[in-house]
mmCIF file of N, CA and C in Angstrom:
data_model
loop_
_atom_site.group_PDB
_atom_site.id
_atom_site.type_symbol
_atom_site.label_atom_id
_atom_site.label_comp_id
_atom_site.label_asym_id
_atom_site.label_seq_id
_atom_site.Cartn_x
_atom_site.Cartn_y
_atom_site.Cartn_z
ATOM 1 N N UNK A 1 19.519 -134.451 -210.414
ATOM 2 C CA UNK A 1 20.116 -135.651 -209.875
ATOM 3 C C UNK A 1 20.590 -135.379 -208.460
ATOM 4 N N UNK A 2 20.469 -136.342 -207.654
ATOM 5 C CA UNK A 2 20.831 -136.205 -206.247
ATOM 6 C C UNK A 2 22.343 -136.344 -206.063
ATOM 7 N N UNK A 3 22.895 -135.606 -205.121
ATOM 8 C CA UNK A 3 24.325 -135.669 -204.835
ATOM 9 C C UNK A 3 24.659 -136.840 -203.923
ATOM 10 N N UNK A 4 23.668 -137.459 -203.324
ATOM 11 C CA UNK A 4 23.901 -138.584 -202.421
ATOM 12 C C UNK A 4 23.152 -139.820 -202.925
ATOM 13 N N UNK A 5 23.662 -141.007 -202.640
ATOM 14 C CA UNK A 5 23.047 -142.223 -203.178
ATOM 15 C C UNK A 5 21.908 -142.776 -202.322
ATOM 16 N N UNK A 6 21.383 -142.021 -201.381
ATOM 17 C CA UNK A 6 20.371 -142.542 -200.474
ATOM 18 C C UNK A 6 19.107 -141.699 -200.511
ATOM 19 N N UNK A 7 17.983 -142.340 -200.257
ATOM 20 C CA UNK A 7 16.698 -141.649 -200.151
ATOM 21 C C UNK A 7 16.513 -141.229 -198.699
ATOM 22 N N UNK A 8 16.576 -139.942 -198.444
ATOM 23 C CA UNK A 8 16.447 -139.459 -197.073
ATOM 24 C C UNK A 8 15.009 -139.138 -196.698
ATOM 25 N N UNK A 9 14.057 -139.436 -197.566
ATOM 26 C CA UNK A 9 12.659 -139.282 -197.228
ATOM 27 C C UNK A 9 12.140 -137.862 -197.263
ATOM 28 N N UNK A 10 12.760 -136.992 -198.028
ATOM 29 C CA UNK A 10 12.281 -135.619 -198.128
ATOM 30 C C UNK A 10 10.942 -135.622 -198.853
ATOM 31 N N UNK A 11 9.873 -135.211 -198.169
ATOM 32 C CA UNK A 11 8.543 -135.204 -198.765
ATOM 33 C C UNK A 11 7.848 -133.896 -198.428
ATOM 34 N N UNK A 12 6.804 -133.597 -199.166
ATOM 35 C CA UNK A 12 6.002 -132.403 -198.877
ATOM 36 C C UNK A 12 5.417 -132.507 -197.467
ATOM 37 N N UNK A 13 4.923 -133.680 -197.106
ATOM 38 C CA UNK A 13 4.360 -133.858 -195.764
ATOM 39 C C UNK A 13 5.417 -133.627 -194.696
ATOM 40 N N UNK A 14 6.616 -134.149 -194.910
ATOM 41 C CA UNK A 14 7.686 -133.999 -193.926
ATOM 42 C C UNK A 14 8.142 -132.566 -193.767
ATOM 43 N N UNK A 15 8.374 -131.883 -194.884
ATOM 44 C CA UNK A 15 8.832 -130.499 -194.813
ATOM 45 C C UNK A 15 7.754 -129.575 -194.241
ATOM 46 N N UNK A 16 6.521 -129.761 -194.643
ATOM 47 C CA UNK A 16 5.441 -128.902 -194.143
ATOM 48 C C UNK A 16 5.235 -129.120 -192.653
ATOM 49 N N UNK A 17 5.151 -130.383 -192.247
ATOM 50 C CA UNK A 17 4.964 -130.682 -190.829
ATOM 51 C C UNK A 17 6.113 -130.180 -189.985
ATOM 52 N N UNK A 18 7.331 -130.304 -190.488
ATOM 53 C CA UNK A 18 8.500 -129.831 -189.748
ATOM 54 C C UNK A 18 8.467 -128.310 -189.598
ATOM 55 N N UNK A 19 8.114 -127.619 -190.662
ATOM 56 C CA UNK A 19 8.043 -126.151 -190.582
ATOM 57 C C UNK A 19 7.010 -125.673 -189.573
ATOM 58 N N UNK A 20 5.840 -126.294 -189.577
ATOM 59 C CA UNK A 20 4.800 -125.914 -188.624
ATOM 60 C C UNK A 20 5.234 -126.276 -187.198
ATOM 61 N N UNK A 21 5.861 -127.426 -187.037
ATOM 62 C CA UNK A 21 6.313 -127.851 -185.707
ATOM 63 C C UNK A 21 7.397 -126.933 -185.167
ATOM 64 N N UNK A 22 8.280 -126.432 -186.020
ATOM 65 C CA UNK A 22 9.309 -125.487 -185.571
ATOM 66 C C UNK A 22 8.650 -124.206 -185.058
ATOM 67 N N UNK A 23 7.633 -123.726 -185.760
ATOM 68 C CA UNK A 23 6.928 -122.531 -185.294
ATOM 69 C C UNK A 23 6.241 -122.798 -183.950
ATOM 70 N N UNK A 24 5.620 -123.946 -183.797
ATOM 71 C CA UNK A 24 4.976 -124.287 -182.527
ATOM 72 C C UNK A 24 5.966 -124.424 -181.395
ATOM 73 N N UNK A 25 7.114 -125.017 -181.678
ATOM 74 C CA UNK A 25 8.137 -125.170 -180.653
ATOM 75 C C UNK A 25 8.730 -123.818 -180.275
ATOM 76 N N UNK A 26 8.844 -122.917 -181.244
ATOM 77 C CA UNK A 26 9.300 -121.559 -180.932
ATOM 78 C C UNK A 26 8.308 -120.862 -179.996
ATOM 79 N N UNK A 27 7.024 -121.052 -180.240
ATOM 80 C CA UNK A 27 6.017 -120.491 -179.332
ATOM 81 C C UNK A 27 6.125 -121.117 -177.945
ATOM 82 N N UNK A 28 6.335 -122.419 -177.887
ATOM 83 C CA UNK A 28 6.516 -123.079 -176.597
ATOM 84 C C UNK A 28 7.736 -122.527 -175.869
ATOM 85 N N UNK A 29 8.827 -122.339 -176.587
ATOM 86 C CA UNK A 29 10.034 -121.773 -175.980
ATOM 87 C C UNK A 29 9.810 -120.364 -175.473
ATOM 88 N N UNK A 30 9.102 -119.544 -176.260
ATOM 89 C CA UNK A 30 8.789 -118.186 -175.810
ATOM 90 C C UNK A 30 7.890 -118.225 -174.581
ATOM 91 N N UNK A 31 6.965 -119.179 -174.551
ATOM 92 C CA UNK A 31 6.091 -119.317 -173.390
ATOM 93 C C UNK A 31 6.843 -119.724 -172.140
ATOM 94 N N UNK A 32 7.841 -120.578 -172.292
ATOM 95 C CA UNK A 32 8.652 -120.978 -171.138
ATOM 96 C C UNK A 32 9.486 -119.798 -170.651
ATOM 97 N N UNK A 33 10.102 -119.071 -171.583
ATOM 98 C CA UNK A 33 10.959 -117.944 -171.196
ATOM 99 C C UNK A 33 10.180 -116.814 -170.541
ATOM 100 N N UNK A 34 8.960 -116.587 -170.987
ATOM 101 C CA UNK A 34 8.163 -115.485 -170.435
ATOM 102 C C UNK A 34 7.169 -115.959 -169.381
ATOM 103 N N UNK A 35 7.164 -117.236 -169.090
ATOM 104 C CA UNK A 35 6.229 -117.840 -168.133
ATOM 105 C C UNK A 35 4.798 -117.431 -168.494
ATOM 106 N N UNK A 36 4.446 -117.693 -169.745
ATOM 107 C CA UNK A 36 3.140 -117.299 -170.261
ATOM 108 C C UNK A 36 2.318 -118.535 -170.611
ATOM 109 N N UNK A 37 1.242 -118.714 -169.883
ATOM 110 C CA UNK A 37 0.341 -119.822 -170.149
ATOM 111 C C UNK A 37 -0.282 -119.769 -171.532
ATOM 112 N N UNK A 38 -0.753 -118.599 -171.984
ATOM 113 C CA UNK A 38 -1.335 -118.535 -173.330
ATOM 114 C C UNK A 38 -0.341 -118.895 -174.438
ATOM 115 N N UNK A 39 0.933 -118.488 -174.294
ATOM 116 C CA UNK A 39 1.928 -118.860 -175.307
ATOM 117 C C UNK A 39 2.208 -120.363 -175.279
ATOM 118 N N UNK A 40 2.245 -120.943 -174.084
ATOM 119 C CA UNK A 40 2.431 -122.384 -173.980
ATOM 120 C C UNK A 40 1.276 -123.132 -174.634
ATOM 121 N N UNK A 41 0.057 -122.681 -174.380
ATOM 122 C CA UNK A 41 -1.111 -123.319 -174.981
ATOM 123 C C UNK A 41 -1.099 -123.159 -176.502
ATOM 124 N N UNK A 42 -0.739 -121.974 -176.975
ATOM 125 C CA UNK A 42 -0.687 -121.740 -178.420
ATOM 126 C C UNK A 42 0.389 -122.604 -179.065
ATOM 127 N N UNK A 43 1.550 -122.706 -178.433
ATOM 128 C CA UNK A 43 2.622 -123.545 -178.975
ATOM 129 C C UNK A 43 2.223 -125.005 -179.026
ATOM 130 N N UNK A 44 1.576 -125.479 -177.970
ATOM 131 C CA UNK A 44 1.105 -126.860 -177.964
ATOM 132 C C UNK A 44 0.059 -127.096 -179.048
ATOM 133 N N UNK A 45 -0.832 -126.125 -179.231
ATOM 134 C CA UNK A 45 -1.869 -126.258 -180.256
ATOM 135 C C UNK A 45 -1.250 -126.283 -181.658
ATOM 136 N N UNK A 46 -0.246 -125.450 -181.892
ATOM 137 C CA UNK A 46 0.406 -125.422 -183.199
ATOM 138 C C UNK A 46 1.152 -126.733 -183.443
ATOM 139 N N UNK A 47 1.770 -127.297 -182.407
ATOM 140 C CA UNK A 47 2.447 -128.585 -182.573
ATOM 141 C C UNK A 47 1.452 -129.712 -182.877
ATOM 142 N N UNK A 48 0.298 -129.696 -182.245
ATOM 143 C CA UNK A 48 -0.742 -130.684 -182.571
ATOM 144 C C UNK A 48 -1.222 -130.470 -184.006
ATOM 145 N N UNK A 49 -1.352 -129.215 -184.404
ATOM 146 C CA UNK A 49 -1.728 -128.898 -185.781
ATOM 147 C C UNK A 49 -0.687 -129.448 -186.761
ATOM 148 N N UNK A 50 0.595 -129.337 -186.422
ATOM 149 C CA UNK A 50 1.660 -129.871 -187.281
ATOM 150 C C UNK A 50 1.491 -131.375 -187.461
ATOM 151 N N UNK A 51 1.181 -132.060 -186.383
ATOM 152 C CA UNK A 51 0.967 -133.509 -186.460
ATOM 153 C C UNK A 51 -0.207 -133.841 -187.379
ATOM 154 N N UNK A 52 -1.304 -133.135 -187.217
ATOM 155 C CA UNK A 52 -2.496 -133.408 -188.025
ATOM 156 C C UNK A 52 -2.288 -133.067 -189.499
ATOM 157 N N UNK A 53 -1.599 -131.953 -189.779
ATOM 158 C CA UNK A 53 -1.329 -131.566 -191.170
ATOM 159 C C UNK A 53 -0.412 -132.588 -191.832
ATOM 160 N N UNK A 54 0.623 -133.027 -191.103
ATOM 161 C CA UNK A 54 1.533 -134.032 -191.653
ATOM 162 C C UNK A 54 0.795 -135.323 -191.959
ATOM 163 N N UNK A 55 -0.058 -135.732 -191.050
ATOM 164 C CA UNK A 55 -0.832 -136.961 -191.240
ATOM 165 C C UNK A 55 -1.751 -136.835 -192.453
ATOM 166 N N UNK A 56 -2.453 -135.700 -192.562
ATOM 167 C CA UNK A 56 -3.369 -135.488 -193.685
ATOM 168 C C UNK A 56 -2.609 -135.480 -195.014
ATOM 169 N N UNK A 57 -1.456 -134.824 -195.054
ATOM 170 C CA UNK A 57 -0.669 -134.810 -196.291
ATOM 171 C C UNK A 57 -0.135 -136.199 -196.626
ATOM 172 N N UNK A 58 0.239 -136.953 -195.617
ATOM 173 C CA UNK A 58 0.695 -138.326 -195.848
ATOM 174 C C UNK A 58 -0.428 -139.166 -196.451
ATOM 175 N N UNK A 59 -1.622 -139.044 -195.896
ATOM 176 C CA UNK A 59 -2.759 -139.808 -196.414
ATOM 177 C C UNK A 59 -3.154 -139.360 -197.822
ATOM 178 N N UNK A 60 -2.875 -138.093 -198.147
ATOM 179 C CA UNK A 60 -3.181 -137.574 -199.481
ATOM 180 C C UNK A 60 -2.126 -137.964 -200.513
ATOM 181 N N UNK A 61 -1.063 -138.647 -200.065
ATOM 182 C CA UNK A 61 -0.054 -139.110 -201.005
ATOM 183 C C UNK A 61 1.203 -138.276 -201.044
ATOM 184 N N UNK A 62 1.323 -137.282 -200.177
ATOM 185 C CA UNK A 62 2.500 -136.426 -200.186
ATOM 186 C C UNK A 62 3.541 -136.854 -199.153
ATOM 187 N N UNK A 63 3.353 -138.031 -198.558
ATOM 188 C CA UNK A 63 4.342 -138.589 -197.641
ATOM 189 C C UNK A 63 5.084 -139.713 -198.335
ATOM 190 N N UNK A 64 5.599 -140.647 -197.558
ATOM 191 C CA UNK A 64 6.265 -141.796 -198.148
ATOM 192 C C UNK A 64 6.069 -143.002 -197.249
ATOM 193 N N UNK A 65 6.092 -144.192 -197.819
ATOM 194 C CA UNK A 65 6.026 -145.388 -196.982
ATOM 195 C C UNK A 65 7.350 -145.597 -196.269
ATOM 196 N N UNK A 66 7.347 -146.420 -195.238
ATOM 197 C CA UNK A 66 8.601 -146.719 -194.561
ATOM 198 C C UNK A 66 9.471 -147.578 -195.467
ATOM 199 N N UNK A 67 10.763 -147.482 -195.284
ATOM 200 C CA UNK A 67 11.687 -148.250 -196.094
ATOM 201 C C UNK A 67 12.139 -147.496 -197.324
ATOM 202 N N UNK A 68 13.047 -148.099 -198.086
ATOM 203 C CA UNK A 68 13.586 -147.424 -199.273
ATOM 204 C C UNK A 68 12.554 -147.326 -200.392
ATOM 205 N N UNK A 69 12.690 -146.270 -201.189
ATOM 206 C CA UNK A 69 11.829 -146.071 -202.359
ATOM 207 C C UNK A 69 12.666 -146.215 -203.619
ATOM 208 N N UNK A 70 12.011 -146.493 -204.755
ATOM 209 C CA UNK A 70 12.749 -146.524 -206.024
ATOM 210 C C UNK A 70 13.363 -145.148 -206.315
ATOM 211 N N UNK A 71 14.477 -145.135 -207.006
ATOM 212 C CA UNK A 71 15.209 -143.889 -207.261
ATOM 213 C C UNK A 71 14.345 -142.832 -207.955
ATOM 214 N N UNK A 72 13.448 -143.242 -208.831
ATOM 215 C CA UNK A 72 12.617 -142.251 -209.544
ATOM 216 C C UNK A 72 11.597 -141.573 -208.636
ATOM 217 N N UNK A 73 11.410 -142.064 -207.422
ATOM 218 C CA UNK A 73 10.480 -141.452 -206.463
ATOM 219 C C UNK A 73 11.203 -140.684 -205.364
ATOM 220 N N UNK A 74 12.504 -140.427 -205.516
ATOM 221 C CA UNK A 74 13.275 -139.751 -204.471
ATOM 222 C C UNK A 74 12.964 -138.262 -204.372
ATOM 223 N N UNK A 75 12.529 -137.639 -205.442
ATOM 224 C CA UNK A 75 12.241 -136.205 -205.393
ATOM 225 C C UNK A 75 11.097 -135.934 -204.426
ATOM 226 N N UNK A 76 11.185 -134.851 -203.689
ATOM 227 C CA UNK A 76 10.143 -134.547 -202.709
ATOM 228 C C UNK A 76 8.853 -134.102 -203.377
ATOM 229 N N UNK A 77 8.885 -133.830 -204.680
ATOM 230 C CA UNK A 77 7.689 -133.394 -205.404
ATOM 231 C C UNK A 77 6.867 -134.553 -205.955
ATOM 232 N N UNK A 78 7.323 -135.793 -205.778
ATOM 233 C CA UNK A 78 6.641 -136.961 -206.332
ATOM 234 C C UNK A 78 5.618 -137.485 -205.326
ATOM 235 N N UNK A 79 4.378 -137.628 -205.780
ATOM 236 C CA UNK A 79 3.330 -138.192 -204.914
ATOM 237 C C UNK A 79 3.475 -139.695 -204.824
ATOM 238 N N UNK A 80 3.086 -140.229 -203.685
ATOM 239 C CA UNK A 80 3.138 -141.669 -203.451
ATOM 240 C C UNK A 80 1.867 -142.300 -204.008
ATOM 241 N N UNK A 81 2.031 -143.156 -205.014
ATOM 242 C CA UNK A 81 0.864 -143.759 -205.664
ATOM 243 C C UNK A 81 0.190 -144.814 -204.785
ATOM 244 N N UNK A 82 0.884 -145.365 -203.795
ATOM 245 C CA UNK A 82 0.308 -146.397 -202.947
ATOM 246 C C UNK A 82 -0.374 -145.874 -201.698
ATOM 247 N N UNK A 83 -0.471 -144.562 -201.546
ATOM 248 C CA UNK A 83 -1.025 -143.986 -200.317
ATOM 249 C C UNK A 83 -2.527 -144.242 -200.178
ATOM 250 N N UNK A 84 -3.236 -144.321 -201.290
ATOM 251 C CA UNK A 84 -4.695 -144.515 -201.213
ATOM 252 C C UNK A 84 -5.043 -145.844 -200.557
ATOM 253 N N UNK A 85 -4.270 -146.876 -200.841
ATOM 254 C CA UNK A 85 -4.521 -148.191 -200.246
ATOM 255 C C UNK A 85 -3.935 -148.291 -198.840
ATOM 256 N N UNK A 86 -2.969 -147.442 -198.530
ATOM 257 C CA UNK A 86 -2.314 -147.479 -197.228
ATOM 258 C C UNK A 86 -1.008 -148.240 -197.309
ATOM 259 N N UNK A 87 -0.150 -147.979 -196.348
ATOM 260 C CA UNK A 87 1.152 -148.637 -196.274
ATOM 261 C C UNK A 87 1.092 -149.714 -195.198
ATOM 262 N N UNK A 88 1.653 -150.862 -195.494
ATOM 263 C CA UNK A 88 1.537 -152.025 -194.611
ATOM 264 C C UNK A 88 2.114 -151.773 -193.221
ATOM 265 N N UNK A 89 3.235 -151.085 -193.117
ATOM 266 C CA UNK A 89 3.909 -150.892 -191.832
ATOM 267 C C UNK A 89 3.622 -149.530 -191.212
ATOM 268 N N UNK A 90 2.658 -148.789 -191.718
ATOM 269 C CA UNK A 90 2.438 -147.402 -191.303
ATOM 270 C C UNK A 90 1.339 -147.291 -190.244
ATOM 271 N N UNK A 91 1.700 -146.776 -189.086
ATOM 272 C CA UNK A 91 0.738 -146.588 -188.007
ATOM 273 C C UNK A 91 -0.328 -145.565 -188.395
ATOM 274 N N UNK A 92 0.081 -144.480 -189.063
ATOM 275 C CA UNK A 92 -0.866 -143.456 -189.488
ATOM 276 C C UNK A 92 -1.905 -144.000 -190.467
ATOM 277 N N UNK A 93 -1.475 -144.866 -191.369
ATOM 278 C CA UNK A 93 -2.418 -145.478 -192.314
ATOM 279 C C UNK A 93 -3.375 -146.417 -191.584
ATOM 280 N N UNK A 94 -2.872 -147.155 -190.612
ATOM 281 C CA UNK A 94 -3.753 -148.050 -189.849
ATOM 282 C C UNK A 94 -4.765 -147.252 -189.051
ATOM 283 N N UNK A 95 -4.358 -146.119 -188.475
ATOM 284 C CA UNK A 95 -5.297 -145.273 -187.722
ATOM 285 C C UNK A 95 -6.380 -144.712 -188.640
ATOM 286 N N UNK A 96 -6.025 -144.500 -189.904
ATOM 287 C CA UNK A 96 -6.998 -143.980 -190.861
ATOM 288 C C UNK A 96 -7.865 -145.087 -191.447
ATOM 289 N N UNK A 97 -7.620 -146.341 -191.046
ATOM 290 C CA UNK A 97 -8.414 -147.451 -191.540
ATOM 291 C C UNK A 97 -7.904 -148.026 -192.839
ATOM 292 N N UNK A 98 -6.699 -147.651 -193.241
ATOM 293 C CA UNK A 98 -6.101 -148.172 -194.471
ATOM 294 C C UNK A 98 -5.094 -149.236 -194.080
ATOM 295 N N UNK A 99 -5.380 -150.467 -194.422
ATOM 296 C CA UNK A 99 -4.490 -151.571 -194.042
ATOM 297 C C UNK A 99 -3.328 -151.688 -195.024
ATOM 298 N N UNK A 100 -3.609 -151.683 -196.308
ATOM 299 C CA UNK A 100 -2.609 -151.665 -197.359
ATOM 300 C C UNK A 100 -1.612 -152.798 -197.328
ATOM 301 N N UNK A 101 -0.912 -152.956 -198.423
ATOM 302 C CA UNK A 101 0.168 -153.926 -198.540
ATOM 303 C C UNK A 101 -0.307 -155.353 -198.421
ATOM 304 N N UNK A 102 0.663 -156.251 -198.448
ATOM 305 C CA UNK A 102 0.356 -157.670 -198.329
ATOM 306 C C UNK A 102 0.966 -158.257 -197.074
ATOM 307 N N UNK A 103 1.511 -157.409 -196.227
ATOM 308 C CA UNK A 103 2.135 -157.917 -195.003
ATOM 309 C C UNK A 103 1.070 -158.489 -194.084
ATOM 310 N N UNK A 104 1.318 -159.686 -193.624
ATOM 311 C CA UNK A 104 0.376 -160.337 -192.728
ATOM 312 C C UNK A 104 0.930 -160.308 -191.313
ATOM 313 N N UNK A 105 0.027 -160.275 -190.363
ATOM 314 C CA UNK A 105 0.434 -160.319 -188.974
ATOM 315 C C UNK A 105 0.809 -161.761 -188.661
ATOM 316 N N UNK A 106 2.036 -161.992 -188.164
ATOM 317 C CA UNK A 106 2.431 -163.371 -187.899
ATOM 318 C C UNK A 106 1.635 -163.972 -186.751
ATOM 319 N N UNK A 107 1.388 -165.271 -186.850
ATOM 320 C CA UNK A 107 0.667 -165.974 -185.790
ATOM 321 C C UNK A 107 1.565 -166.060 -184.562
ATOM 322 N N UNK A 108 0.983 -165.994 -183.365
ATOM 323 C CA UNK A 108 1.816 -166.097 -182.167
ATOM 324 C C UNK A 108 2.469 -167.477 -182.087
ATOM 325 N N UNK A 109 3.687 -167.488 -181.556
ATOM 326 C CA UNK A 109 4.418 -168.748 -181.438
ATOM 327 C C UNK A 109 3.781 -169.604 -180.347
ATOM 328 N N UNK A 110 3.773 -170.923 -180.536
ATOM 329 C CA UNK A 110 3.191 -171.781 -179.500
ATOM 330 C C UNK A 110 4.046 -171.748 -178.230
ATOM 331 N N UNK A 111 3.399 -171.883 -177.102
ATOM 332 C CA UNK A 111 4.082 -171.874 -175.816
ATOM 333 C C UNK A 111 4.621 -173.273 -175.554
ATOM 334 N N UNK A 112 5.894 -173.355 -175.195
ATOM 335 C CA UNK A 112 6.489 -174.647 -174.863
ATOM 336 C C UNK A 112 6.918 -174.643 -173.408
ATOM 337 N N UNK A 113 6.738 -175.761 -172.753
ATOM 338 C CA UNK A 113 7.126 -175.911 -171.354
ATOM 339 C C UNK A 113 8.497 -176.563 -171.338
ATOM 340 N N UNK A 114 9.469 -175.933 -170.662
ATOM 341 C CA UNK A 114 10.830 -176.457 -170.670
ATOM 342 C C UNK A 114 11.125 -177.361 -169.476
ATOM 343 N N UNK A 115 10.440 -177.171 -168.356
ATOM 344 C CA UNK A 115 10.668 -177.996 -167.175
ATOM 345 C C UNK A 115 9.446 -178.878 -166.952
ATOM 346 N N UNK A 116 9.661 -180.108 -166.491
ATOM 347 C CA UNK A 116 8.501 -180.967 -166.240
ATOM 348 C C UNK A 116 7.664 -180.425 -165.092
ATOM 349 N N UNK A 117 6.367 -180.561 -165.224
ATOM 350 C CA UNK A 117 5.443 -180.092 -164.194
ATOM 351 C C UNK A 117 5.237 -181.230 -163.205
ATOM 352 N N UNK A 118 5.421 -180.936 -161.906
ATOM 353 C CA UNK A 118 5.240 -181.949 -160.863
ATOM 354 C C UNK A 118 4.177 -181.493 -159.891
ATOM 355 N N UNK A 119 3.600 -182.445 -159.223
ATOM 356 C CA UNK A 119 2.594 -182.140 -158.207
ATOM 357 C C UNK A 119 3.295 -181.553 -156.983
ATOM 358 N N UNK A 120 2.596 -180.763 -156.155
ATOM 359 C CA UNK A 120 3.225 -180.140 -154.986
ATOM 360 C C UNK A 120 3.846 -181.153 -154.027
ATOM 361 N N UNK A 121 3.248 -182.310 -153.823
ATOM 362 C CA UNK A 121 3.794 -183.312 -152.913
ATOM 363 C C UNK A 121 5.092 -183.910 -153.432
ATOM 364 N N UNK A 122 5.206 -184.076 -154.729
ATOM 365 C CA UNK A 122 6.409 -184.646 -155.318
ATOM 366 C C UNK A 122 7.601 -183.712 -155.153
ATOM 367 N N UNK A 123 7.354 -182.419 -155.249
ATOM 368 C CA UNK A 123 8.423 -181.437 -155.122
ATOM 369 C C UNK A 123 9.019 -181.490 -153.709
ATOM 370 N N UNK A 124 8.189 -181.605 -152.704
ATOM 371 C CA UNK A 124 8.668 -181.685 -151.317
ATOM 372 C C UNK A 124 9.470 -182.952 -151.124
ATOM 373 N N UNK A 125 9.051 -184.062 -151.723
ATOM 374 C CA UNK A 125 9.771 -185.334 -151.579
ATOM 375 C C UNK A 125 11.145 -185.206 -152.271
ATOM 376 N N UNK A 126 11.209 -184.558 -153.419
ATOM 377 C CA UNK A 126 12.498 -184.380 -154.091
ATOM 378 C C UNK A 126 13.434 -183.530 -153.255
ATOM 379 N N UNK A 127 12.927 -182.493 -152.627
ATOM 380 C CA UNK A 127 13.760 -181.621 -151.811
ATOM 381 C C UNK A 127 14.318 -182.398 -150.616
ATOM 382 N N UNK A 128 13.510 -183.256 -149.985
ATOM 383 C CA UNK A 128 13.976 -184.053 -148.843
ATOM 384 C C UNK A 128 15.049 -185.020 -149.300
ATOM 385 N N UNK A 129 14.882 -185.662 -150.456
ATOM 386 C CA UNK A 129 15.851 -186.624 -150.964
ATOM 387 C C UNK A 129 17.182 -185.949 -151.270
ATOM 388 N N UNK A 130 17.152 -184.755 -151.837
ATOM 389 C CA UNK A 130 18.379 -184.037 -152.161
ATOM 390 C C UNK A 130 19.083 -183.610 -150.878
ATOM 391 N N UNK A 131 18.309 -183.130 -149.902
ATOM 392 C CA UNK A 131 18.902 -182.681 -148.635
ATOM 393 C C UNK A 131 19.509 -183.813 -147.854
ATOM 394 N N UNK A 132 18.918 -184.988 -147.879
ATOM 395 C CA UNK A 132 19.423 -186.118 -147.093
ATOM 396 C C UNK A 132 20.644 -186.755 -147.743
ATOM 397 N N UNK A 133 20.681 -186.733 -149.052
ATOM 398 C CA UNK A 133 21.772 -187.415 -149.741
ATOM 399 C C UNK A 133 23.005 -186.531 -149.903
ATOM 400 N N UNK A 134 22.898 -185.230 -149.712
ATOM 401 C CA UNK A 134 23.961 -184.313 -150.061
ATOM 402 C C UNK A 134 24.952 -184.113 -149.040
#
């Protein structure tokens, strides 16, 4: 049982990606301190690897959708059953071609004109009338 009443999103994808990213960032830091191009390149490559591994694990069901999950799915060892179809609000799922969910893209709002449109000659006449009367 959890000691806290909230789902903090602890998942296999999150923990694995974070661990790999920490190692890559450590390499980047060592590269900065030693002014080493190869260490900087290796650190950057490991960080890109962390991103790809996290994405792959998320698509395999070891991540989580955005938003709260049911309490029985809070354990980080529970696979996400909806990952195969994709998550509606998930950029990674959309990049993988998985649309998922029932969320629809809202139609754009119609454009409304708030000020009346006047011809160029009318605008000059209004300006002269205001200037003369004021």
